[in-house]
PDB file of C-alpha atoms in Angstrom:
ATOM      1  CA  UNK A 297       2.514 -78.045  39.082  1.00  0.00           C
ATOM      2  CA  UNK A 298       4.575 -74.702  38.605  1.00  0.00           C
ATOM      3  CA  UNK A 299       3.251 -71.606  36.892  1.00  0.00           C
ATOM      4  CA  UNK A 300       5.210 -72.090  33.488  1.00  0.00           C
ATOM      5  CA  UNK A 301       3.697 -75.943  33.160  1.00  0.00           C
ATOM      6  CA  UNK A 302       0.055 -75.137  34.450  1.00  0.00           C
ATOM      7  CA  UNK A 303      -0.015 -72.113  31.783  1.00  0.00           C
ATOM      8  CA  UNK A 304       2.094 -73.670  28.753  1.00  0.00           C
ATOM      9  CA  UNK A 305      -0.887 -75.278  27.613  1.00  0.00           C
ATOM     10  CA  UNK A 306      -3.453 -74.564  25.179  1.00  0.00           C
ATOM     11  CA  UNK A 307      -7.176 -75.777  26.277  1.00  0.00           C
ATOM     12  CA  UNK A 308      -5.478 -74.190  30.247  1.00  0.00           C
ATOM     13  CA  UNK A 309      -4.476 -70.452  28.049  1.00  0.00           C
ATOM     14  CA  UNK A 310      -8.145 -70.773  26.997  1.00  0.00           C
ATOM     15  CA  UNK A 311      -9.786 -71.135  29.868  1.00  0.00           C
ATOM     16  CA  UNK A 312      -7.575 -68.608  31.290  1.00  0.00           C
ATOM     17  CA  UNK A 313      -8.369 -66.418  28.852  1.00  0.00           C
ATOM     18  CA  UNK A 314     -12.271 -66.663  28.869  1.00  0.00           C
ATOM     19  CA  UNK A 315     -11.996 -66.086  32.444  1.00  0.00           C
ATOM     20  CA  UNK A 316     -10.568 -62.719  32.337  1.00  0.00           C
ATOM     21  CA  UNK A 317     -12.851 -59.508  33.573  1.00  0.00           C
ATOM     22  CA  UNK A 318     -13.504 -61.430  37.115  1.00  0.00           C
ATOM     23  CA  UNK A 319     -16.126 -62.984  35.326  1.00  0.00           C
ATOM     24  CA  UNK A 320     -17.326 -66.437  36.886  1.00  0.00           C
ATOM     25  CA  UNK A 321     -18.030 -69.688  35.082  1.00  0.00           C
ATOM     26  CA  UNK A 322     -19.705 -73.149  35.689  1.00  0.00           C
ATOM     27  CA  UNK A 323     -17.173 -75.971  33.895  1.00  0.00           C
ATOM     28  CA  UNK A 324     -20.419 -76.732  31.902  1.00  0.00           C
ATOM     29  CA  UNK A 325     -20.614 -72.992  31.336  1.00  0.00           C
ATOM     30  CA  UNK A 326     -17.021 -72.484  29.997  1.00  0.00           C
ATOM     31  CA  UNK A 327     -17.765 -75.827  27.827  1.00  0.00           C
ATOM     32  CA  UNK A 328     -20.523 -73.428  26.256  1.00  0.00           C
ATOM     33  CA  UNK A 329     -17.048 -70.811  26.109  1.00  0.00           C
ATOM     34  CA  UNK A 330     -15.176 -73.780  24.478  1.00  0.00           C
ATOM     35  CA  UNK A 331     -17.042 -75.362  21.884  1.00  0.00           C
ATOM     36  CA  UNK A 332     -14.071 -77.066  19.971  1.00  0.00           C
ATOM     37  CA  UNK A 333     -12.370 -79.127  22.758  1.00  0.00           C
ATOM     38  CA  UNK A 334     -14.206 -82.140  24.254  1.00  0.00           C
ATOM     39  CA  UNK A 335     -15.740 -81.307  27.474  1.00  0.00           C
ATOM     40  CA  UNK A 336     -14.195 -84.619  29.102  1.00  0.00           C
ATOM     41  CA  UNK A 337     -10.967 -82.183  28.248  1.00  0.00           C
ATOM     42  CA  UNK A 338     -12.817 -79.375  29.551  1.00  0.00           C
ATOM     43  CA  UNK A 339     -13.230 -81.023  32.571  1.00  0.00           C
ATOM     44  CA  UNK A 340      -9.694 -82.137  33.420  1.00  0.00           C
ATOM     45  CA  UNK A 341      -8.040 -78.680  33.039  1.00  0.00           C
ATOM     46  CA  UNK A 342     -10.452 -77.541  35.157  1.00  0.00           C
ATOM     47  CA  UNK A 343      -9.378 -79.445  37.179  1.00  0.00           C
ATOM     48  CA  UNK A 344      -6.008 -79.160  36.674  1.00  0.00           C
ATOM     49  CA  UNK A 345      -6.064 -75.027  37.202  1.00  0.00           C
ATOM     50  CA  UNK A 346      -7.856 -75.464  39.942  1.00  0.00           C
ATOM     51  CA  UNK A 347      -5.924 -77.543  41.979  1.00  0.00           C
ATOM     52  CA  UNK A 348      -2.929 -75.644  40.415  1.00  0.00           C
ATOM     53  CA  UNK A 349      -4.623 -72.679  41.968  1.00  0.00           C
ATOM     54  CA  UNK A 350      -5.398 -70.652  39.033  1.00  0.00           C
ATOM     55  CA  UNK A 351      -9.008 -70.700  39.244  1.00  0.00           C
ATOM     56  CA  UNK A 352     -11.111 -71.105  42.596  1.00  0.00           C
ATOM     57  CA  UNK A 353     -14.546 -71.744  43.926  1.00  0.00           C
ATOM     58  CA  UNK A 354     -16.449 -69.177  44.213  1.00  0.00           C
ATOM     59  CA  UNK A 355     -19.539 -71.138  44.765  1.00  0.00           C
ATOM     60  CA  UNK A 356     -21.869 -74.379  44.951  1.00  0.00           C
ATOM     61  CA  UNK A 357     -24.996 -75.810  43.626  1.00  0.00           C
ATOM     62  CA  UNK A 358     -27.161 -78.780  43.428  1.00  0.00           C
ATOM     63  CA  UNK A 359     -27.646 -79.843  39.950  1.00  0.00           C
ATOM     64  CA  UNK A 360     -29.868 -82.327  39.284  1.00  0.00           C
ATOM     65  CA  UNK A 361     -28.199 -84.379  41.962  1.00  0.00           C
ATOM     66  CA  UNK A 362     -24.769 -83.331  41.167  1.00  0.00           C
ATOM     67  CA  UNK A 363     -22.584 -80.667  42.386  1.00  0.00           C
ATOM     68  CA  UNK A 364     -22.276 -77.740  40.712  1.00  0.00           C
ATOM     69  CA  UNK A 365     -18.605 -75.155  41.617  1.00  0.00           C
ATOM     70  CA  UNK A 366     -18.940 -71.671  40.167  1.00  0.00           C
ATOM     71  CA  UNK A 367     -14.968 -70.691  39.281  1.00  0.00           C
ATOM     72  CA  UNK A 368     -13.488 -67.018  39.293  1.00  0.00           C
ATOM     73  CA  UNK A 369      -9.502 -66.527  38.192  1.00  0.00           C
ATOM     74  CA  UNK A 370      -6.885 -65.619  40.222  1.00  0.00           C
ATOM     75  CA  UNK A 371      -5.098 -63.278  38.260  1.00  0.00           C
ATOM     76  CA  UNK A 372      -1.896 -62.734  40.269  1.00  0.00           C
ATOM     77  CA  UNK A 373      -1.313 -67.251  39.827  1.00  0.00           C
ATOM     78  CA  UNK A 374      -2.516 -67.057  36.312  1.00  0.00           C
ATOM     79  CA  UNK A 375       0.572 -64.875  35.015  1.00  0.00           C
ATOM     80  CA  UNK A 376       4.062 -66.052  34.415  1.00  0.00           C
ATOM     81  CA  UNK A 377       5.865 -63.927  36.065  1.00  0.00           C
ATOM     82  CA  UNK A 378       9.644 -61.879  35.098  1.00  0.00           C
ATOM     83  CA  UNK A 379      11.634 -63.586  37.178  1.00  0.00           C
ATOM     84  CA  UNK A 380      10.263 -67.180  36.189  1.00  0.00           C
ATOM     85  CA  UNK A 381      10.360 -66.038  32.638  1.00  0.00           C
ATOM     86  CA  UNK A 382      13.884 -64.701  33.443  1.00  0.00           C
ATOM     87  CA  UNK A 383      14.818 -68.965  34.520  1.00  0.00           C
ATOM     88  CA  UNK A 384      12.408 -70.307  31.732  1.00  0.00           C
ATOM     89  CA  UNK A 385      15.317 -72.985  29.439  1.00  0.00           C
ATOM     90  CA  UNK A 386      15.109 -71.992  25.448  1.00  0.00           C
ATOM     91  CA  UNK A 387      12.905 -75.393  25.296  1.00  0.00           C
ATOM     92  CA  UNK A 388      10.842 -73.884  28.274  1.00  0.00           C
ATOM     93  CA  UNK A 389      10.557 -70.885  26.232  1.00  0.00           C
ATOM     94  CA  UNK A 390       9.712 -73.176  22.883  1.00  0.00           C
ATOM     95  CA  UNK A 391       6.688 -74.604  24.871  1.00  0.00           C
ATOM     96  CA  UNK A 392       5.335 -71.536  26.271  1.00  0.00           C
ATOM     97  CA  UNK A 393       5.870 -69.664  22.606  1.00  0.00           C
ATOM     98  CA  UNK A 394       3.265 -72.963  20.856  1.00  0.00           C
ATOM     99  CA  UNK A 395       1.561 -73.164  23.858  1.00  0.00           C
ATOM    100  CA  UNK A 396       0.696 -69.467  23.101  1.00  0.00           C
ATOM    101  CA  UNK A 397       0.096 -69.388  19.276  1.00  0.00           C
ATOM    102  CA  UNK A 398      -2.033 -73.164  19.237  1.00  0.00           C
ATOM    103  CA  UNK A 399      -4.490 -70.785  21.623  1.00  0.00           C
ATOM    104  CA  UNK A 400      -4.066 -68.272  19.738  1.00  0.00           C
ATOM    105  CA  UNK A 401      -5.378 -70.161  16.579  1.00  0.00           C
ATOM    106  CA  UNK A 402      -7.638 -71.870  18.505  1.00  0.00           C
ATOM    107  CA  UNK A 403      -9.522 -68.533  19.524  1.00  0.00           C
ATOM    108  CA  UNK A 404      -9.272 -66.627  16.415  1.00  0.00           C
ATOM    109  CA  UNK A 405     -10.152 -69.782  14.356  1.00  0.00           C
ATOM    110  CA  UNK A 406     -13.767 -69.942  16.723  1.00  0.00           C
ATOM    111  CA  UNK A 407     -14.287 -65.844  16.398  1.00  0.00           C
ATOM    112  CA  UNK A 408     -14.312 -66.790  12.049  1.00  0.00           C
ATOM    113  CA  UNK A 409     -16.580 -69.913  12.755  1.00  0.00           C
ATOM    114  CA  UNK A 410     -19.315 -67.536  14.557  1.00  0.00           C
ATOM    115  CA  UNK A 411     -22.005 -66.189  12.514  1.00  0.00           C
ATOM    116  CA  UNK A 412     -21.794 -62.801  11.532  1.00  0.00           C
ATOM    117  CA  UNK A 413     -18.076 -62.841  12.089  1.00  0.00           C
ATOM    118  CA  UNK A 414     -16.939 -59.468  10.251  1.00  0.00           C
ATOM    119  CA  UNK A 415     -13.009 -59.405  10.404  1.00  0.00           C
ATOM    120  CA  UNK A 416     -13.032 -55.942   8.384  1.00  0.00           C
ATOM    121  CA  UNK A 417     -16.057 -54.160  10.248  1.00  0.00           C
ATOM    122  CA  UNK A 418     -14.386 -56.187  14.077  1.00  0.00           C
ATOM    123  CA  UNK A 419     -10.786 -53.978  13.173  1.00  0.00           C
ATOM    124  CA  UNK A 420      -9.099 -57.943  13.335  1.00  0.00           C
ATOM    125  CA  UNK A 421      -5.415 -56.958  12.611  1.00  0.00           C
ATOM    126  CA  UNK A 422      -2.191 -59.240  12.647  1.00  0.00           C
ATOM    127  CA  UNK A 423      -0.171 -57.141  10.517  1.00  0.00           C
ATOM    128  CA  UNK A 424       3.799 -57.491  11.241  1.00  0.00           C
ATOM    129  CA  UNK A 425       6.943 -54.912  11.430  1.00  0.00           C
ATOM    130  CA  UNK A 426       9.796 -55.167  11.030  1.00  0.00           C
ATOM    131  CA  UNK A 427      11.984 -52.635  14.271  1.00  0.00           C
ATOM    132  CA  UNK A 428      15.235 -52.002  14.501  1.00  0.00           C
ATOM    133  CA  UNK A 429      16.047 -50.073  17.465  1.00  0.00           C
ATOM    134  CA  UNK A 430      18.305 -50.251  19.928  1.00  0.00           C
ATOM    135  CA  UNK A 431      17.792 -51.469  23.369  1.00  0.00           C
ATOM    136  CA  UNK A 432      16.776 -47.830  24.827  1.00  0.00           C
ATOM    137  CA  UNK A 433      14.452 -46.920  22.203  1.00  0.00           C
ATOM    138  CA  UNK A 434      13.197 -51.116  22.769  1.00  0.00           C
ATOM    139  CA  UNK A 435      12.594 -50.759  25.966  1.00  0.00           C
ATOM    140  CA  UNK A 436      11.061 -47.540  26.246  1.00  0.00           C
ATOM    141  CA  UNK A 437       8.304 -48.895  23.014  1.00  0.00           C
ATOM    142  CA  UNK A 438       7.392 -51.410  25.926  1.00  0.00           C
ATOM    143  CA  UNK A 439       6.792 -48.928  28.470  1.00  0.00           C
ATOM    144  CA  UNK A 440       4.768 -46.724  26.168  1.00  0.00           C
ATOM    145  CA  UNK A 441       2.603 -50.228  24.974  1.00  0.00           C
ATOM    146  CA  UNK A 442       2.401 -51.108  28.649  1.00  0.00           C
ATOM    147  CA  UNK A 443       1.415 -47.682  29.753  1.00  0.00           C
ATOM    148  CA  UNK A 444      -1.542 -48.104  26.686  1.00  0.00           C
ATOM    149  CA  UNK A 445      -2.296 -51.760  27.528  1.00  0.00           C
ATOM    150  CA  UNK A 446      -2.467 -51.627  31.361  1.00  0.00           C
ATOM    151  CA  UNK A 447      -5.644 -49.475  32.439  1.00  0.00           C
ATOM    152  CA  UNK A 448      -7.641 -51.674  29.565  1.00  0.00           C
ATOM    153  CA  UNK A 449      -6.785 -54.612  32.266  1.00  0.00           C
ATOM    154  CA  UNK A 450      -8.981 -54.353  34.180  1.00  0.00           C
ATOM    155  CA  UNK A 451     -12.026 -53.216  32.568  1.00  0.00           C
ATOM    156  CA  UNK A 452     -14.982 -55.638  33.948  1.00  0.00           C
ATOM    157  CA  UNK A 453     -17.454 -56.844  31.158  1.00  0.00           C
ATOM    158  CA  UNK A 454     -20.280 -54.647  30.248  1.00  0.00           C
ATOM    159  CA  UNK A 455     -23.253 -54.771  27.117  1.00  0.00           C
ATOM    160  CA  UNK A 456     -21.187 -52.064  26.023  1.00  0.00           C
ATOM    161  CA  UNK A 457     -18.101 -54.437  25.774  1.00  0.00           C
ATOM    162  CA  UNK A 458     -16.665 -57.601  24.132  1.00  0.00           C
ATOM    163  CA  UNK A 459     -13.485 -58.684  24.846  1.00  0.00           C
ATOM    164  CA  UNK A 460     -10.901 -58.854  22.103  1.00  0.00           C
ATOM    165  CA  UNK A 461      -7.239 -60.780  23.367  1.00  0.00           C
ATOM    166  CA  UNK A 462      -4.525 -58.667  21.798  1.00  0.00           C
ATOM    167  CA  UNK A 463      -1.330 -60.240  21.598  1.00  0.00           C
ATOM    168  CA  UNK A 464       2.507 -58.878  21.376  1.00  0.00           C
ATOM    169  CA  UNK A 465       5.140 -60.319  20.178  1.00  0.00           C
ATOM    170  CA  UNK A 466       8.606 -58.925  20.290  1.00  0.00           C
ATOM    171  CA  UNK A 467      11.659 -61.094  19.523  1.00  0.00           C
ATOM    172  CA  UNK A 468      15.028 -59.879  17.885  1.00  0.00           C
ATOM    173  CA  UNK A 469      14.819 -61.340  14.173  1.00  0.00           C
ATOM    174  CA  UNK A 470      19.056 -61.231  13.893  1.00  0.00           C
ATOM    175  CA  UNK A 471      22.185 -60.402  15.671  1.00  0.00           C
ATOM    176  CA  UNK A 472      22.692 -57.092  15.802  1.00  0.00           C
ATOM    177  CA  UNK A 473      26.008 -56.329  12.952  1.00  0.00           C
ATOM    178  CA  UNK A 474      28.855 -56.166  14.573  1.00  0.00           C
ATOM    179  CA  UNK A 475      30.837 -54.497  11.635  1.00  0.00           C
ATOM    180  CA  UNK A 476      30.942 -50.416  11.358  1.00  0.00           C
ATOM    181  CA  UNK A 477      30.033 -51.698   7.071  1.00  0.00           C
ATOM    182  CA  UNK A 478      27.148 -52.995   7.601  1.00  0.00           C
ATOM    183  CA  UNK A 479      25.494 -51.161   9.920  1.00  0.00           C
ATOM    184  CA  UNK A 480      25.429 -47.740   6.388  1.00  0.00           C
ATOM    185  CA  UNK A 481      22.615 -47.858   4.059  1.00  0.00           C
ATOM    186  CA  UNK A 482      22.449 -47.256   0.726  1.00  0.00           C
ATOM    187  CA  UNK A 483      20.964 -43.386   1.301  1.00  0.00           C
ATOM    188  CA  UNK A 484      23.883 -42.594   3.619  1.00  0.00           C
TER     189      UNK A 484
END
């Protein structure tokens, strides 16, 4: 199974997110973290991710006669790289985007269902902005965002840290204007 097939599923994406930051979990611990998904479903998707090389077994122990495995995320296998993204069809992009949005919605619902959820205090944000950008301005903005986000991807779990989901989404909403008269505004 290729990386796109492995990651373009909401439950598998939630497992990958739960494993981020170098965390190691057993299947039962992952089931506790993803409570709104049936345990058999979580077990099945952990198996798919392990078979696909996205999760690796970090260790095993016997618990009540059964073997309990501890899993770790293989970060290099848990991404859709630029070459794969460039080769994706529109249908592939639709499927990946739908999986990402379903995952985001499930995680947000899980957050809101948590006792003590306080979106204002937690600085929860879900704004959308329309930005008018040239290709160069878009590239510059993406690079600035990468510069701000990338160093924080290396943060490890710690008592003073809480995991957050950040989902930058960027796409054009219309064709660029082809006629100079379309680019004029009322203040020009």
